[in-house]
Amino acid sequence: KHSGHTEVGYYNTVDEIMKKAKENEKVFEFALYNLLDGFYGSGLEDVATYIMEEYFYGEACGEIEINDLLRQKAELIKNLQIGNTPPDFTIKNNFDEEINLKNTCAKNEYTILMFWATHCPHCMRELPSFVTMYKKYKPKGLEIIGVALDVNPVKWKNTVEEKEFNWINVSQFKNYQSPVCKDYKINKTPSFFILDKEMKIVEKPKGKADLKRFLERKL
């Protein structure tokens, strides 16, 4: 409403809100985290970065000391940005084998972390075309870990088999309440992260076209 929907407008509005919120430390912390979380969740990562640099790691807080819990929450969001290392996980696949993200990344040039669901129509339209892409780039050092935000193991396994999704498939069967989903702050499917051998995020593609361009360029 007040920003004019421009990046500079967002920065100025954040500063105005936080200036007023300094009247009360609890209000300040509440506003600060919700602005950070809200902008990140909306895909406006540059604004989220501005908030972190100015208020969590800069001098914009003034005399208000950010508590440790709030800093930890900000650190989780920071770790999901390009150039940083996201949370590791170990989850069982559709063959009941434990899959570790860090170990998988170490074995491949790039690992695509793909959050999807069998009940997501967009996923089910887009993912079949990944089969050809996976066959093409797998020998060149690509791996895909498909994290399904499903609740029904039978439906998930049947879909993986029928659609020939032969990459690594894992699920915690708790939909958006899955611990891995919360760690990666997933609020829509499909969502993608591309990780390198060191498990650092090198790209966060918006969709298949972005993924294809990255693979053509790098592999």
Short mmCIF file of C-alpha atoms in Angstrom, two decimals:
data_model
loop_
_atom_site.label_atom_id
_atom_site.label_comp_id
_atom_site.label_asym_id
_atom_site.label_seq_id
_atom_site.Cartn_x
_atom_site.Cartn_y
_atom_site.Cartn_z
CA LYS A 1 0.00 0.00 0.00
CA HIS A 2 2.73 2.49 0.92
CA SER A 3 5.68 1.19 -1.09
CA GLY A 4 4.39 1.77 -4.62
CA HIS A 5 5.50 -1.84 -5.25
CA THR A 6 9.06 -0.78 -6.06
CA GLU A 7 12.19 -2.18 -4.44
CA VAL A 8 13.27 1.19 -3.08
CA GLY A 9 9.72 1.75 -1.88
CA TYR A 10 9.86 -1.53 0.07
CA TYR A 11 13.18 -0.53 1.66
CA ASN A 12 11.80 2.84 2.71
CA THR A 13 8.60 1.33 4.08
CA VAL A 14 10.53 -1.27 6.09
CA ASP A 15 12.65 1.51 7.58
CA GLU A 16 9.55 3.56 8.42
CA ILE A 17 7.83 0.62 10.12
CA MET A 18 10.93 -0.32 12.10
CA LYS A 19 11.49 3.29 13.18
CA LYS A 20 7.99 3.39 14.67
CA ALA A 21 8.35 -0.13 16.15
CA LYS A 22 11.36 0.95 18.23
CA GLU A 23 8.91 2.32 20.82
CA ASN A 24 8.59 -1.24 22.14
CA GLU A 25 11.24 -3.98 21.95
CA LYS A 26 8.73 -6.84 21.65
CA VAL A 27 6.86 -5.06 18.85
CA PHE A 28 10.18 -4.33 17.15
CA GLU A 29 11.22 -8.02 17.18
CA PHE A 30 7.78 -9.17 16.06
CA ALA A 31 7.69 -6.69 13.16
CA LEU A 32 11.27 -7.38 12.15
CA TYR A 33 10.88 -11.15 11.84
CA ASN A 34 7.48 -10.99 10.16
CA LEU A 35 8.76 -8.53 7.56
CA LEU A 36 11.79 -10.75 6.91
CA ASP A 37 9.74 -13.93 6.72
CA GLY A 38 6.99 -12.30 4.65
CA PHE A 39 9.27 -10.81 2.02
CA TYR A 40 11.28 -14.04 1.72
CA GLY A 41 8.11 -16.12 1.45
CA SER A 42 6.77 -13.79 -1.25
CA GLY A 43 9.87 -14.29 -3.38
CA LEU A 44 11.22 -10.77 -2.73
CA GLU A 45 14.59 -12.04 -1.58
CA ASP A 46 16.41 -8.77 -2.25
CA VAL A 47 14.20 -7.04 0.31
CA ALA A 48 14.74 -9.91 2.77
CA THR A 49 18.50 -9.53 2.24
CA TYR A 50 18.22 -5.79 2.90
CA ILE A 51 16.44 -6.46 6.21
CA MET A 52 19.10 -8.96 7.28
CA GLU A 53 22.03 -6.75 6.30
CA GLU A 54 20.61 -3.60 7.87
CA TYR A 55 18.86 -4.93 10.97
CA PHE A 56 20.42 -8.29 11.86
CA TYR A 57 24.02 -7.65 10.84
CA GLY A 58 24.11 -3.86 10.45
CA GLU A 59 23.57 -0.91 12.75
CA ALA A 60 19.93 -0.11 11.96
CA CYS A 61 18.60 -1.58 15.21
CA GLY A 62 20.25 1.17 17.23
CA GLU A 63 20.16 0.36 20.91
CA ILE A 64 17.79 -2.61 20.57
CA GLU A 65 19.64 -5.91 20.98
CA ILE A 66 18.28 -8.70 18.76
CA ASN A 67 17.71 -11.83 20.82
CA ASP A 68 19.44 -15.12 19.95
CA LEU A 69 16.24 -16.91 18.89
CA LEU A 70 15.45 -14.19 16.37
CA ARG A 71 19.01 -14.29 15.03
CA GLN A 72 18.73 -18.08 14.62
CA LYS A 73 15.50 -17.69 12.64
CA ALA A 74 17.16 -15.09 10.41
CA GLU A 75 20.15 -17.40 9.94
CA LEU A 76 17.82 -20.14 8.60
CA ILE A 77 16.55 -17.77 5.92
CA LYS A 78 20.08 -16.57 5.15
CA ASN A 79 21.19 -20.19 4.62
CA LEU A 80 18.53 -20.62 1.91
CA GLN A 81 20.00 -17.89 -0.29
CA ILE A 82 22.31 -18.39 -3.27
CA GLY A 83 25.92 -18.92 -2.21
CA ASN A 84 25.02 -20.36 1.19
CA THR A 85 24.59 -23.89 2.55
CA PRO A 86 21.03 -25.07 3.26
CA PRO A 87 20.07 -27.60 5.96
CA ASP A 88 21.28 -31.16 5.49
CA PHE A 89 18.80 -34.03 5.83
CA THR A 90 18.53 -37.79 5.82
CA ILE A 91 15.20 -39.18 4.58
CA LYS A 92 14.16 -42.65 3.41
CA ASN A 93 13.52 -43.17 -0.27
CA ASN A 94 10.86 -45.28 -2.00
CA PHE A 95 13.05 -48.37 -1.51
CA ASP A 96 13.29 -47.74 2.25
CA GLU A 97 16.94 -46.67 1.98
CA GLU A 98 18.25 -43.63 3.82
CA ILE A 99 19.29 -40.76 1.54
CA ASN A 100 21.61 -38.07 2.86
CA LEU A 101 21.68 -34.76 1.00
CA LYS A 102 25.32 -33.88 1.73
CA ASN A 103 26.59 -37.29 0.61
CA THR A 104 24.52 -37.13 -2.57
CA CYS A 105 25.86 -33.68 -3.44
CA ALA A 106 29.46 -34.83 -2.91
CA LYS A 107 29.01 -37.56 -5.55
CA ASN A 108 27.66 -35.28 -8.27
CA GLU A 109 28.55 -32.06 -10.07
CA TYR A 110 25.10 -30.64 -9.40
CA THR A 111 22.12 -31.88 -7.43
CA ILE A 112 18.65 -30.51 -8.08
CA LEU A 113 16.53 -30.47 -4.93
CA MET A 114 12.94 -30.53 -6.16
CA PHE A 115 9.91 -30.17 -3.90
CA TRP A 116 6.76 -31.54 -5.51
CA ALA A 117 3.57 -33.50 -4.74
CA THR A 118 1.39 -36.03 -6.52
CA HIS A 119 -1.66 -33.85 -5.73
CA CYS A 120 -0.08 -30.77 -7.38
CA PRO A 121 -1.51 -30.46 -10.94
CA HIS A 122 1.33 -28.19 -12.07
CA CYS A 123 3.91 -30.73 -10.84
CA MET A 124 2.21 -33.59 -12.63
CA ARG A 125 2.15 -31.59 -15.88
CA GLU A 126 5.78 -30.49 -15.64
CA LEU A 127 7.68 -33.41 -14.09
CA PRO A 128 7.21 -36.01 -16.88
CA SER A 129 9.38 -33.83 -19.15
CA PHE A 130 12.15 -34.06 -16.53
CA VAL A 131 12.54 -37.76 -17.35
CA THR A 132 14.26 -36.98 -20.68
CA MET A 133 16.32 -34.21 -19.10
CA TYR A 134 17.48 -36.54 -16.32
CA LYS A 135 18.52 -39.24 -18.80
CA LYS A 136 20.51 -36.66 -20.77
CA TYR A 137 22.37 -35.04 -17.89
CA LYS A 138 22.70 -37.86 -15.36
CA PRO A 139 25.84 -39.24 -17.12
CA LYS A 140 27.32 -35.72 -17.06
CA GLY A 141 27.12 -35.38 -13.29
CA LEU A 142 23.51 -34.46 -12.49
CA GLU A 143 21.37 -35.90 -9.73
CA ILE A 144 17.83 -35.02 -8.75
CA ILE A 145 16.32 -35.52 -5.31
CA GLY A 146 12.55 -35.30 -5.52
CA VAL A 147 11.10 -34.43 -2.11
CA ALA A 148 7.41 -35.31 -2.25
CA LEU A 149 5.06 -33.36 0.01
CA ASP A 150 2.67 -36.27 0.09
CA VAL A 151 0.77 -38.07 2.83
CA ASN A 152 -0.09 -41.34 1.04
CA PRO A 153 2.96 -43.64 0.60
CA VAL A 154 1.16 -46.00 -1.80
CA LYS A 155 0.02 -43.23 -4.14
CA TRP A 156 3.49 -41.67 -4.06
CA LYS A 157 5.32 -44.93 -4.85
CA ASN A 158 2.85 -45.85 -7.60
CA THR A 159 3.21 -42.42 -9.23
CA VAL A 160 7.01 -42.57 -9.12
CA GLU A 161 6.97 -46.00 -10.74
CA GLU A 162 4.27 -45.32 -13.35
CA LYS A 163 5.77 -41.99 -14.47
CA GLU A 164 9.32 -43.41 -14.46
CA PHE A 165 10.65 -40.78 -12.10
CA ASN A 166 13.91 -42.68 -11.77
CA TRP A 167 15.83 -40.04 -9.86
CA ILE A 168 16.13 -40.20 -6.05
CA ASN A 169 12.70 -39.93 -4.42
CA VAL A 170 12.10 -39.23 -0.73
CA SER A 171 9.15 -38.19 1.43
CA GLN A 172 8.28 -37.61 5.09
CA PHE A 173 4.52 -37.94 4.38
CA LYS A 174 3.48 -34.82 6.27
CA ASN A 175 2.76 -32.50 3.35
CA TYR A 176 3.72 -28.91 4.21
CA GLN A 177 4.24 -29.94 7.84
CA SER A 178 7.20 -32.11 6.85
CA PRO A 179 10.33 -31.08 8.79
CA VAL A 180 12.29 -30.73 5.52
CA CYS A 181 9.54 -28.52 4.10
CA LYS A 182 9.71 -26.23 7.14
CA ASP A 183 13.53 -26.15 7.03
CA TYR A 184 13.44 -25.02 3.41
CA LYS A 185 10.46 -22.69 3.93
CA ILE A 186 8.53 -24.22 1.04
CA ASN A 187 5.15 -22.60 0.42
CA LYS A 188 4.47 -23.81 -3.13
CA THR A 189 5.22 -26.72 -5.44
CA PRO A 190 7.20 -27.29 -7.49
CA SER A 191 10.14 -25.46 -5.90
CA PHE A 192 13.78 -25.95 -6.89
CA PHE A 193 17.28 -25.51 -5.48
CA ILE A 194 20.44 -26.40 -7.41
CA LEU A 195 23.35 -27.42 -5.17
CA ASP A 196 27.02 -27.97 -6.01
CA LYS A 197 29.41 -30.64 -4.69
CA GLU A 198 29.89 -28.69 -1.44
CA MET A 199 26.10 -28.48 -0.96
CA LYS A 200 26.08 -24.74 -1.61
CA ILE A 201 23.11 -23.23 -3.43
CA VAL A 202 24.21 -22.09 -6.89
CA GLU A 203 20.78 -21.36 -8.38
CA LYS A 204 17.10 -21.23 -7.41
CA PRO A 205 15.28 -21.76 -10.72
CA LYS A 206 11.70 -20.53 -11.10
CA GLY A 207 10.76 -23.46 -13.32
CA LYS A 208 11.72 -25.89 -16.07
CA ALA A 209 12.98 -23.23 -18.48
CA ASP A 210 15.42 -21.83 -15.90
CA LEU A 211 16.58 -25.34 -15.04
CA LYS A 212 17.17 -26.20 -18.69
CA ARG A 213 19.20 -23.03 -19.28
CA PHE A 214 21.36 -23.74 -16.24
CA LEU A 215 22.10 -27.34 -17.29
CA GLU A 216 22.86 -26.33 -20.89
CA ARG A 217 25.30 -23.75 -19.58
CA LYS A 218 26.99 -25.84 -16.90
CA LEU A 219 26.84 -29.45 -18.14
#
